[in-house]
Short mmCIF file of C-alpha atoms and ligand atoms in Angstrom, two decimals:
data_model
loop_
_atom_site.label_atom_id
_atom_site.label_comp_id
_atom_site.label_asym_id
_atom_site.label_seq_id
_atom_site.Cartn_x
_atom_site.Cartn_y
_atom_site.Cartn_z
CA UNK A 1 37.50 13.01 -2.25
CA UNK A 2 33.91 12.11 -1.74
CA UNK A 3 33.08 8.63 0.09
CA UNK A 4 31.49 6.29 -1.64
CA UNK A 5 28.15 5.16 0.28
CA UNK A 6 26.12 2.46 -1.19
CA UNK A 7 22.66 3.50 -1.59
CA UNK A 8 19.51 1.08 -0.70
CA UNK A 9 17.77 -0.98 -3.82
CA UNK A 10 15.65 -3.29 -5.02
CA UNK A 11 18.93 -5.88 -5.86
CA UNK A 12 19.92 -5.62 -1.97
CA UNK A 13 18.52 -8.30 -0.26
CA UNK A 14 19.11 -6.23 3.33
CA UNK A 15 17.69 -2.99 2.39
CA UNK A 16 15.74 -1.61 5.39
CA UNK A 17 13.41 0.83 3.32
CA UNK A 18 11.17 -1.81 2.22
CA UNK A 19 8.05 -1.46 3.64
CA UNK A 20 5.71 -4.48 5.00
CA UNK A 21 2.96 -6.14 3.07
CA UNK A 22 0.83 -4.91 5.95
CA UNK A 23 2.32 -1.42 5.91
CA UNK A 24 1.67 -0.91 2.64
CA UNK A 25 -1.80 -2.22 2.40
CA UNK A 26 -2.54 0.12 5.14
CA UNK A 27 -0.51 3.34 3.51
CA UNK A 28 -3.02 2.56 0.29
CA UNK A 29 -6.11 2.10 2.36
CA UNK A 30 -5.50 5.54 4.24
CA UNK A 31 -5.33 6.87 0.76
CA UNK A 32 -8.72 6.11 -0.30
CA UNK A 33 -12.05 7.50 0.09
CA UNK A 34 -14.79 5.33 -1.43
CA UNK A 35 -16.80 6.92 -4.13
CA UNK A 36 -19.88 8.77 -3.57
CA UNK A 37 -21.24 8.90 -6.88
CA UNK A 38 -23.86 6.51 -7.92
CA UNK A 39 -26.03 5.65 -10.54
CA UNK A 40 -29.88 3.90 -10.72
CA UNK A 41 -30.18 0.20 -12.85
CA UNK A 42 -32.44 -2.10 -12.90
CA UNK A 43 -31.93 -4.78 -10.88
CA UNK A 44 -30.31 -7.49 -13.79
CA UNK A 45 -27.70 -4.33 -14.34
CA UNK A 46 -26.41 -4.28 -11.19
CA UNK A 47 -24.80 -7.48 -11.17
CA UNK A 48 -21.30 -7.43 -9.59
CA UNK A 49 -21.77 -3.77 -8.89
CA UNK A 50 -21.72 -2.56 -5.14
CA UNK A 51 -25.01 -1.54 -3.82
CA UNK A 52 -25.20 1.88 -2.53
CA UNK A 53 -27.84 1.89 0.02
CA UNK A 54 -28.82 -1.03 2.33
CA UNK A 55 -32.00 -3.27 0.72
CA UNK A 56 -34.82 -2.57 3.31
CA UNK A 57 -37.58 -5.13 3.01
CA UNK A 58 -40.99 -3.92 2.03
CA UNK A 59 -43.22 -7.15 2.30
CA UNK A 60 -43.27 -10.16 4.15
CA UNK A 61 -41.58 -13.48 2.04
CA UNK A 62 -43.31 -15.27 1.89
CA UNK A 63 -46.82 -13.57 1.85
CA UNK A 64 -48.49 -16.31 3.48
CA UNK A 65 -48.53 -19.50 5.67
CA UNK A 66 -47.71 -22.13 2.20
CA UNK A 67 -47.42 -25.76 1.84
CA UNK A 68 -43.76 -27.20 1.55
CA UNK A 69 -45.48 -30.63 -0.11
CA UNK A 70 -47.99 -31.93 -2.38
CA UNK A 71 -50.67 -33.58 0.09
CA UNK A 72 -53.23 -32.71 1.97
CA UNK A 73 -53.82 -29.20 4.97
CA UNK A 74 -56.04 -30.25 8.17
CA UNK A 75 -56.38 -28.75 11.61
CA UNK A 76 -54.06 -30.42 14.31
CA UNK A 77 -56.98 -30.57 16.32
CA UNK A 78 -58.20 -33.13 14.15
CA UNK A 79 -55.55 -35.59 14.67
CA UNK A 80 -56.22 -38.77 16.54
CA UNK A 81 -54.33 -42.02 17.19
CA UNK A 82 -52.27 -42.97 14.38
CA UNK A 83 -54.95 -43.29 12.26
CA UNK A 84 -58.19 -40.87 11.12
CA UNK A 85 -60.50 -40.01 8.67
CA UNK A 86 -60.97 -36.25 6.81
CA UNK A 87 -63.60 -35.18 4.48
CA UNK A 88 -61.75 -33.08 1.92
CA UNK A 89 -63.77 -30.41 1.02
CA UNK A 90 -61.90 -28.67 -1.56
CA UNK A 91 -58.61 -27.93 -3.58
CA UNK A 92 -55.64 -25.25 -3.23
CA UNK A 93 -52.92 -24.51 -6.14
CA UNK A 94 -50.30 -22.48 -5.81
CA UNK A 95 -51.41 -19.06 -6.87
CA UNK A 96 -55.36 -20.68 -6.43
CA UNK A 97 -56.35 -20.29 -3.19
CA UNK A 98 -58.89 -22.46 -1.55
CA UNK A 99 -61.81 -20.18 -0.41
CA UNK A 100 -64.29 -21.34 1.85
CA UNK A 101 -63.73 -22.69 4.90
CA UNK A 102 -62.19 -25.57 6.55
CA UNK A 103 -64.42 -26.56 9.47
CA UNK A 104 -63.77 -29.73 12.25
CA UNK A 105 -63.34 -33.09 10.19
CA UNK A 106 -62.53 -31.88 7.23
CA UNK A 107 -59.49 -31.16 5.22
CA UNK A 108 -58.43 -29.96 1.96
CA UNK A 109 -55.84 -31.12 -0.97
CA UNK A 110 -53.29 -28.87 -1.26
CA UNK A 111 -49.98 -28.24 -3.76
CA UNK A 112 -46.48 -27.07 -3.02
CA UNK A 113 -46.51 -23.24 -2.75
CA UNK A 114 -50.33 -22.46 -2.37
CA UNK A 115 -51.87 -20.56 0.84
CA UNK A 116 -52.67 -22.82 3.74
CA UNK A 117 -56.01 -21.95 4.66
CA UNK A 118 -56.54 -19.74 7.93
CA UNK A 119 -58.08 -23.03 10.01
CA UNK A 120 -55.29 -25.59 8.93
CA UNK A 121 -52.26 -25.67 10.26
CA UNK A 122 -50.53 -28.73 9.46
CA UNK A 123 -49.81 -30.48 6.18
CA UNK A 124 -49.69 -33.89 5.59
CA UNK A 125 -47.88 -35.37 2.67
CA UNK A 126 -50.23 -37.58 -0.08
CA UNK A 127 -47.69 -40.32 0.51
CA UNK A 128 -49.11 -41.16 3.65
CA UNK A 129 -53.04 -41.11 3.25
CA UNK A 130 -55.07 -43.87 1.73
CA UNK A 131 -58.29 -41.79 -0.58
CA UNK A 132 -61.59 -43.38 -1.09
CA UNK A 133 -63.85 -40.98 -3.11
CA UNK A 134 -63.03 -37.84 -0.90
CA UNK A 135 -62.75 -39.16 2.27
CA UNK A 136 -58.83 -39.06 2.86
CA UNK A 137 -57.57 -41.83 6.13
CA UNK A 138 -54.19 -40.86 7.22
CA UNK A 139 -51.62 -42.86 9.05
CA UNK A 140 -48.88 -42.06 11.11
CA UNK A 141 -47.03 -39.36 13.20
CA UNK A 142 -48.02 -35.68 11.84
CA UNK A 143 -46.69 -32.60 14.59
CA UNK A 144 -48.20 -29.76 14.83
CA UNK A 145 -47.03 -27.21 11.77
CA UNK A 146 -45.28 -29.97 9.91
CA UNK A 147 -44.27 -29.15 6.23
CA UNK A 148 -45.69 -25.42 6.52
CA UNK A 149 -43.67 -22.52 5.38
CA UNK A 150 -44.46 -19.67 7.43
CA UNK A 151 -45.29 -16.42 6.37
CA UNK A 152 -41.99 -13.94 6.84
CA UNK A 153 -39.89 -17.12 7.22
CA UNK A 154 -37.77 -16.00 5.08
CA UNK A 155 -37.89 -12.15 5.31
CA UNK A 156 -39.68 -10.01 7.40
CA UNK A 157 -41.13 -6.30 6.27
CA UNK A 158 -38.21 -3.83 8.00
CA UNK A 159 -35.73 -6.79 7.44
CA UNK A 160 -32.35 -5.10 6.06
CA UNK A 161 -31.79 -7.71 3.49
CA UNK A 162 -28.60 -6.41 1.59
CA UNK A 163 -26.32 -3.81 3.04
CA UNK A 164 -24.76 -1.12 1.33
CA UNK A 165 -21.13 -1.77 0.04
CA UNK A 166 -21.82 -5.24 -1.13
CA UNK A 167 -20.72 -6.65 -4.27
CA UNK A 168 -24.41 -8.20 -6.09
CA UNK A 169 -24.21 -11.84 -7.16
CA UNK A 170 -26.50 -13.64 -8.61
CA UNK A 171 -28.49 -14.98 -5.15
CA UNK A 172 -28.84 -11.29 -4.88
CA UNK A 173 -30.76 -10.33 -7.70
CA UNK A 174 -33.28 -12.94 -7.13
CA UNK A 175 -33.27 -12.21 -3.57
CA UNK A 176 -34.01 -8.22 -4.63
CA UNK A 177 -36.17 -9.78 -7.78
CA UNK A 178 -38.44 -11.64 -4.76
CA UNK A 179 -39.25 -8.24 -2.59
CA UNK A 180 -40.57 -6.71 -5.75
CA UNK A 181 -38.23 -4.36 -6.47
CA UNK A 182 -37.00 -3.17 -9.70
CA UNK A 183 -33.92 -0.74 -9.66
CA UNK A 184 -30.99 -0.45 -7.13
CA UNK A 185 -28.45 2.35 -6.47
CA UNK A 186 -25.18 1.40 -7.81
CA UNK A 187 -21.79 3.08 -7.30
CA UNK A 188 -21.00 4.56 -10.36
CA UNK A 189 -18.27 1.99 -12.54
CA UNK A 190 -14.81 3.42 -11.79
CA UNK A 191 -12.56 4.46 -15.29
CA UNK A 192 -8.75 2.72 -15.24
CA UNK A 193 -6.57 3.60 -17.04
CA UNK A 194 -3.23 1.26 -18.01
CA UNK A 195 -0.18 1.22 -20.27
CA UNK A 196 3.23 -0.67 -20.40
CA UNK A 197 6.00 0.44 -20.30
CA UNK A 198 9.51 -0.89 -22.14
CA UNK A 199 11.61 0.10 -25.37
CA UNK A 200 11.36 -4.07 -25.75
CA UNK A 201 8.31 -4.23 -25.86
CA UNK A 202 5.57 -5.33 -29.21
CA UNK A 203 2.36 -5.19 -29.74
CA UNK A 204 0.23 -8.80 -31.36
CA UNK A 205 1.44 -8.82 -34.84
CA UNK A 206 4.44 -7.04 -34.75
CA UNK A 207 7.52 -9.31 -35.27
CA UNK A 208 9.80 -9.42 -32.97
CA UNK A 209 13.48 -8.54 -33.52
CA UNK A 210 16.20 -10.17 -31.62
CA UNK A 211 15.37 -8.71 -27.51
CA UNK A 212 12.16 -8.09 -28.18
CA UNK A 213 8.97 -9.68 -26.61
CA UNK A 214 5.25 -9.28 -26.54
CA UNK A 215 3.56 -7.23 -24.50
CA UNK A 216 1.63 -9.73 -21.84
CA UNK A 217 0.76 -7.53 -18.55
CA UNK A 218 -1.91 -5.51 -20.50
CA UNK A 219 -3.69 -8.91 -21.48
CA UNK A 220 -3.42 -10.35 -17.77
CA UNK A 221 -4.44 -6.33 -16.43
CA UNK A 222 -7.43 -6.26 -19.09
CA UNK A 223 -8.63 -9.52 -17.53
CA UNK A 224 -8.50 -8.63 -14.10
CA UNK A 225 -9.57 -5.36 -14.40
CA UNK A 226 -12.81 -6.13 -16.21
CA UNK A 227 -13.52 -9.04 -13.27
CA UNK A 228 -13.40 -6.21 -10.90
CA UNK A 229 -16.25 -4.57 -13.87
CA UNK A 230 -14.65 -1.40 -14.68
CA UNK A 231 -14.35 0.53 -17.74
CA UNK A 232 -11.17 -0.04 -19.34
CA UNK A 233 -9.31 2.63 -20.87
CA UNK A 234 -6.05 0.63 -22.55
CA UNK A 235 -2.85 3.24 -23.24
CA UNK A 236 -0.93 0.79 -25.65
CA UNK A 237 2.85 0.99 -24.98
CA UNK A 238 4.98 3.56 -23.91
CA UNK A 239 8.80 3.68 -24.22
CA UNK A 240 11.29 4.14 -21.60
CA UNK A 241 11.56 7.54 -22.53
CA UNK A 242 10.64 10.81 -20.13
CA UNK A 243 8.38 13.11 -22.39
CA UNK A 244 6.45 10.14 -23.63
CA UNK A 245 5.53 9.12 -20.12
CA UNK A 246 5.07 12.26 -18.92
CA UNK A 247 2.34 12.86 -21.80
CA UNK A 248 0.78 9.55 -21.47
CA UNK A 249 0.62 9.97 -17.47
CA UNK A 250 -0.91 13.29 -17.77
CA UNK A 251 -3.58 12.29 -20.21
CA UNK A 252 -3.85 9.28 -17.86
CA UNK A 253 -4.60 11.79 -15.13
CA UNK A 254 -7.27 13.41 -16.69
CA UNK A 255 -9.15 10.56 -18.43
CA UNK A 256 -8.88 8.09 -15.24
CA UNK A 257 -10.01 7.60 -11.56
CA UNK A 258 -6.75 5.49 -11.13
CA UNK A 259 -3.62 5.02 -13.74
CA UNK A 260 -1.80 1.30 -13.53
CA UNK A 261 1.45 1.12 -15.10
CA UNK A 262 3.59 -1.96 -15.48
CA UNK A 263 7.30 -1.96 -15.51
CA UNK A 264 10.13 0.59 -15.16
CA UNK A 265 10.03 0.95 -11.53
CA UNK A 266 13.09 -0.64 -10.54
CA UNK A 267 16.49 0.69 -10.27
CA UNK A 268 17.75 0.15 -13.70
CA UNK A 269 19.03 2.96 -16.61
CA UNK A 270 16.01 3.44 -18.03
CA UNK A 271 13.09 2.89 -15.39
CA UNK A 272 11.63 6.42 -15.48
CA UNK A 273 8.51 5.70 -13.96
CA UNK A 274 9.40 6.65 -10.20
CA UNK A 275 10.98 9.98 -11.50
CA UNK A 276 7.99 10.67 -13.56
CA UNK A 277 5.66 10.08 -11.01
CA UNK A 278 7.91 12.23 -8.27
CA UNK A 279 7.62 15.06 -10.66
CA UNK A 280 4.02 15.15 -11.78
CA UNK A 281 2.43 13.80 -8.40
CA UNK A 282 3.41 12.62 -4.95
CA UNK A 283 5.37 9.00 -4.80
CA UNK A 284 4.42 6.73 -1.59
CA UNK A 285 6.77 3.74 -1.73
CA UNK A 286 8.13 1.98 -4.17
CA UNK A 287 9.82 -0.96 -1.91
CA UNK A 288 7.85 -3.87 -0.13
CA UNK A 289 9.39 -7.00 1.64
CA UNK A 290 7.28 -9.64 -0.63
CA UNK A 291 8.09 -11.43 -3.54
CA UNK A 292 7.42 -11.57 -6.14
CA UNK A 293 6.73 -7.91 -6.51
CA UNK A 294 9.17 -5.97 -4.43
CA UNK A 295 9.61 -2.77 -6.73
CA UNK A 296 5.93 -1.10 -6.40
CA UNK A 297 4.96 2.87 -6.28
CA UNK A 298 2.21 4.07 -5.59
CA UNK A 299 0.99 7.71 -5.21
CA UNK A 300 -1.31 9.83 -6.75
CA UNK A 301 -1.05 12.36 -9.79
CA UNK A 302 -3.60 15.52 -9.55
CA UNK A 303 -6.87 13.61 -8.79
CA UNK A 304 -6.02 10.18 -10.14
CA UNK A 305 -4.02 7.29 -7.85
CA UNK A 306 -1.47 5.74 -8.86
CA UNK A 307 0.07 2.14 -9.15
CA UNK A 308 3.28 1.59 -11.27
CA UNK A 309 3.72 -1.95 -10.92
CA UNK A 310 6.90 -3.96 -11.76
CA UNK A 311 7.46 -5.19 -15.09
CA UNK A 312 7.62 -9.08 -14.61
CA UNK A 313 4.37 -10.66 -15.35
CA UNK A 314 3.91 -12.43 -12.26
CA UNK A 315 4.97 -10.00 -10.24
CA UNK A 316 2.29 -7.88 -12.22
CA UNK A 317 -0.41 -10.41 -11.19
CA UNK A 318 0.87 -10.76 -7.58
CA UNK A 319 0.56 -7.25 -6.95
CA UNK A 320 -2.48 -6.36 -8.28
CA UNK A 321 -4.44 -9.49 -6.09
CA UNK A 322 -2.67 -8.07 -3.42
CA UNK A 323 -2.45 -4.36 -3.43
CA UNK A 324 -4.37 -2.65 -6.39
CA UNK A 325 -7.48 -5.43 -6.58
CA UNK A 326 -8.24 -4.62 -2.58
CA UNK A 327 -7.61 -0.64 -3.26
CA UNK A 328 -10.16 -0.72 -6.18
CA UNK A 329 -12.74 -2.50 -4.63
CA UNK A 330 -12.40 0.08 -1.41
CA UNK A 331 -12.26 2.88 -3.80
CA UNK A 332 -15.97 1.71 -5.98
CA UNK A 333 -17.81 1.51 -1.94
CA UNK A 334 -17.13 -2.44 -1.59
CA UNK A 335 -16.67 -3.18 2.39
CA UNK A 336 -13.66 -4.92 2.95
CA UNK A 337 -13.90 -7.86 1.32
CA UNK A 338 -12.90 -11.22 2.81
CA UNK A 339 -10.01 -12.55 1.18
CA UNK A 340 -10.73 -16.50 1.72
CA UNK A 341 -7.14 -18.50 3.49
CA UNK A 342 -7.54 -21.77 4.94
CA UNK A 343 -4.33 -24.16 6.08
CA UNK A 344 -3.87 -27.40 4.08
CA UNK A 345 -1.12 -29.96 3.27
CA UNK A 346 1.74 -29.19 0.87
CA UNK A 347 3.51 -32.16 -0.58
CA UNK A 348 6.24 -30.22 -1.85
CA UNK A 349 9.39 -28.81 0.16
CA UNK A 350 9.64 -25.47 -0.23
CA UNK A 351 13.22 -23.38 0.16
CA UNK A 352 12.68 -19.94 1.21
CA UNK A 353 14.77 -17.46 3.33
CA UNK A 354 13.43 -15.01 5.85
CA UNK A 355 13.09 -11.69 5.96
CA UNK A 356 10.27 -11.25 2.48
CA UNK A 357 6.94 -12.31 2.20
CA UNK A 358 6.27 -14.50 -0.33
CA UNK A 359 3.41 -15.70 -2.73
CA UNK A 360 4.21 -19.01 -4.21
CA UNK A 361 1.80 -20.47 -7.17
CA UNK A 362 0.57 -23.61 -6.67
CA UNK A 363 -2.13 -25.92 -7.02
CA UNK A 364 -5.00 -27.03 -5.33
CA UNK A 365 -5.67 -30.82 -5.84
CA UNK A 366 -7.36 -33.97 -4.28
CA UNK A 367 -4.76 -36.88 -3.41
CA UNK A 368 -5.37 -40.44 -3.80
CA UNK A 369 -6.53 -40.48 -0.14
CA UNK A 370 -9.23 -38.03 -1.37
CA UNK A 371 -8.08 -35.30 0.61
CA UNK A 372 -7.54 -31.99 -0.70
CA UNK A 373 -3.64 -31.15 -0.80
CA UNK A 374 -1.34 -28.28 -2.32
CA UNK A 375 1.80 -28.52 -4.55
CA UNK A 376 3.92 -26.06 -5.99
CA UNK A 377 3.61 -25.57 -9.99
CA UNK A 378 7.53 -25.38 -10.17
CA UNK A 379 9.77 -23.40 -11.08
CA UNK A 380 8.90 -19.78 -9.35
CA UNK A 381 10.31 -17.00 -11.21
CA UNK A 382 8.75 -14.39 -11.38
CA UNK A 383 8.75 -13.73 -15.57
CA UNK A 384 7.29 -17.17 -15.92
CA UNK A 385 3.77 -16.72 -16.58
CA UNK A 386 2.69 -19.98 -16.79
CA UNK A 387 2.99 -20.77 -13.35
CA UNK A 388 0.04 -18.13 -12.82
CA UNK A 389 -1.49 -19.98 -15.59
CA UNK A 390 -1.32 -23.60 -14.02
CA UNK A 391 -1.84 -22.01 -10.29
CA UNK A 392 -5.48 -22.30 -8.67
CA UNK A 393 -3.97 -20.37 -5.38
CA UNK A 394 -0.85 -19.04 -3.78
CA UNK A 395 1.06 -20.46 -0.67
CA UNK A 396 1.35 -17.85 1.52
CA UNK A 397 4.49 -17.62 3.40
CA UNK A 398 5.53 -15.11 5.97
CA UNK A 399 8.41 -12.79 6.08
CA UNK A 400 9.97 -15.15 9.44
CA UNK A 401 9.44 -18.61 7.40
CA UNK A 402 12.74 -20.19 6.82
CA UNK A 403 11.57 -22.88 4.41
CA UNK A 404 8.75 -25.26 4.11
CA UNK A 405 9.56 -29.30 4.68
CA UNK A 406 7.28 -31.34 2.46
CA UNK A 407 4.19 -32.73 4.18
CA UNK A 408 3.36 -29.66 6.29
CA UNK A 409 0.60 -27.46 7.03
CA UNK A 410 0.84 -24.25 4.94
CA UNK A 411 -1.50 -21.13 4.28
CA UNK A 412 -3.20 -21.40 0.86
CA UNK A 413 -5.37 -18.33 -0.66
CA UNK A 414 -7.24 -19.35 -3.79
CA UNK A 415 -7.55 -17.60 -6.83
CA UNK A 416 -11.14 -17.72 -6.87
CA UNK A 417 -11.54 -15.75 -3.99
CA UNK A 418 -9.39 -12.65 -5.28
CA UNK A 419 -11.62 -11.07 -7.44
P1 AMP B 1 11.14 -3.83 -15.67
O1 AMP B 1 10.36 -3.81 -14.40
O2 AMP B 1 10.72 -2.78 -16.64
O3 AMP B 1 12.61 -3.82 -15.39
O4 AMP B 1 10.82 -5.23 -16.35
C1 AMP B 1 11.15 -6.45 -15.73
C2 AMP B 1 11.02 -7.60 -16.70
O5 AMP B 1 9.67 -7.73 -17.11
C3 AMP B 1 11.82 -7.44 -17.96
O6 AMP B 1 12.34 -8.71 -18.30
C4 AMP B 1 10.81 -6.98 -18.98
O7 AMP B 1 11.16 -7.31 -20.29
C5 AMP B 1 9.58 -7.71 -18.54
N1 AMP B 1 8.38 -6.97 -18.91
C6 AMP B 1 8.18 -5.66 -18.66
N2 AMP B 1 6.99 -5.26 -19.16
C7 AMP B 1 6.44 -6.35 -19.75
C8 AMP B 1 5.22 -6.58 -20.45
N3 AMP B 1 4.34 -5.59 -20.62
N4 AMP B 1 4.97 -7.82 -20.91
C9 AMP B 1 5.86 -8.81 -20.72
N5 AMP B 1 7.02 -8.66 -20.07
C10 AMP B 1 7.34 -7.45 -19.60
MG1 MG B 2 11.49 -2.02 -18.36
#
């Protein structure tokens, strides 16, 4: 008579196979090697890519000693009392230099942005001079250099003004734009692949027979995946069936740098993804201590990786912030990105038992006191979309936390950091 021994899974609370959030981030991470191939754009192109090679300044910027104010250059050594006379002897715009020269005495008027002639050194603004034909009195306190921008002030020629693995915003490009240069090396955009999985499962405009439900998680994967600006390669829906998956994986495989699947990789009757993914590649882990999220594998299959996600929506979003958002960006060159947490008050209780780590939605917001506070959005399962929806962050709580009472610190990480 065989014995019956119960077997680990995702609906047992104690199971010691789970792995930690940290673990797993770390199994991932050791499974990647950044990219190496690149492509050339011009510089408006390379927004949100990652740069390739650090940006080396080749000029000075500015060019030149400039004026920070409308009014008027003279020579420090000109300055007397708190109250002296200058002979203006000329004019500079920006882009017009003055050219003669400025000797003892005199002065010239000068705009915001033009060259501050070789002799002058000191600006002074037209608010504080009295003019009387073009002999300029000035009052007041004027130090040495005030209101002059200084050539290299803000970059130097050598400077390293970008370094490789960054991901180019919009500062960027005018920063690049404002050395002169035209076209950056870019990794090349990485090719993702995704499909659904579920016999329940319709497309838009289907209707729905009793059991049946639309198809969310490749809406909420097409939006996060083209944040991260990758091309998109959308599968459609796959049943719970083996040979289906097995063909879609393998043209997956071939088509993709990395396949994302959603649902099926649980412990039910008809979650085939694991077994697939066992048979056609290697399998990592599927368990973590979090939640929402707990049922995740990852691996690879021939050159592509891997992430079958679980089928709940949230958990679907949860997991790829945490797990496949990070992976990607490590996999297209990005240095490890800074994922922004800061501690703030939470107005809600929250009820939680130890032992996962969890990632409750919730909502940034300024109190009546005018200081900014967190609440929960509700109810927290994880099929209930909308509470990803309302959210602007997640509560982080660790796997040790034993509840939350209301009015408490608690770690928040905001959406708008993620991706
Ligand atoms: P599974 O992980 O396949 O057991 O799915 C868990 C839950 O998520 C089930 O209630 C599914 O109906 C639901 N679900 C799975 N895939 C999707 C999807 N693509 N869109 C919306 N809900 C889904
Ligand atoms: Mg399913």
């Amino acid at each position: 008579m065989s014995e019956f021994i119960p077997q680990p899974s995702c609906a047992d609370p104690e199971d010691q196979n789970r792995l930690s959030i940290d673990t797993a981030r770390q199994r991932i991470a050791s499974l990647i090697t950044p990219l190496t191939a690149w492509q050339r754009c011009p510089i408006r192109d390379a927004l949100d890519r990652i740069l390739l090679n650090d940006i080396v300044s080749p000029i000075n910027v500015p060019a030149h000693n400039n004026s920070a104010m409308d009014g008027y250059a003279i020579r420090s050594g000109d300055i007397t009392n708190d109250s002296f006379s200058l002979k203006q002897v000329g004019i500079a715009f920006a882009g017009q230099p003055f050219q003669g020269t400025v000797n003892t005495g005199e002065c010239i008027r000068i705009m915001t942005g033009a060259v501050v002639p070789s002799e002058c050194d000191t600006i002074v603004m037209q608010e504080q001079v009295a003019v009387t034909d073009n002999i300029i009195t000035i009052h007041g306190k004027h130090p040495k250099g005030n209101h002059v921008r200084y050539i290299g002030e803000d970059l130097k020629t050598g400077d390293v003004v970008l370094t490789a693995g960054r991901r180019i915003i919009p500062a960027d490009l005018g920063l690049i734009a404002s050395l002169g240069i035209a076209e950056v090396n870019v990794s090349r955009r990485l090719r993702i692949a995704f499909f659904s999985t579920g016999d329940e499962l319709r497309s838009i405009g289907e209707t729905l027979a009793t059991g049946q439900i639309y198809d969310s998680n490749r809406y909420t994967l097409y939006g996060m995946l083209k944040r991260l600006d990758v091309e998109v390669l959308d599968m459609g829906v796959v049943p719970d069936q083996k040979d289906p998956l097995r063909q879609t994986l393998l043209q997956a495989a071939e088509q993709a740098d990395v396949i994302i699947t959603s649902g099926g990789v649980s412990v039910g009757d008809a979650d085939y993804v694991k077994e697939m993914l066992a048979e056609l590649g290697q399998v990592d882990f599927w368990k973590i201590a979090m939640r929402p999220g707990r049922p995740l594998a990852f691996g690879t299959i021939n050159n592509a990786l891997f992430f079958g996600l679980p089928g709940n929506p949230v958990s679907v979003m949860v997991t790829f912030y945490q797990f496949v958002a990070p992976a990607l960006r490590k996999l297209m060159g990005e240095t490890e990105p800074d994922v922004t947490t800061f501690q703030v008050n939470c107005t809600d209780a929250i009820r939680k038992r130890p032992g996962r780590f969890e990632y409750q939605r919730a909502i940034l917001f300024k109190d009546d006191d005018g200081t900014t506070k967190v609440k929960i959005t509700g109810s927290q399962g994880s099929g209930i979309l909308r509470s990803m929806s309302t959210a602007n962050c997640f509560i982080l709580l660790d796997e040790k936390c034993d509840g939350i009472a209301a009015n408490s610190l608690v770690t928040v990480q905001p959406f708008s950091g993620l991706i």
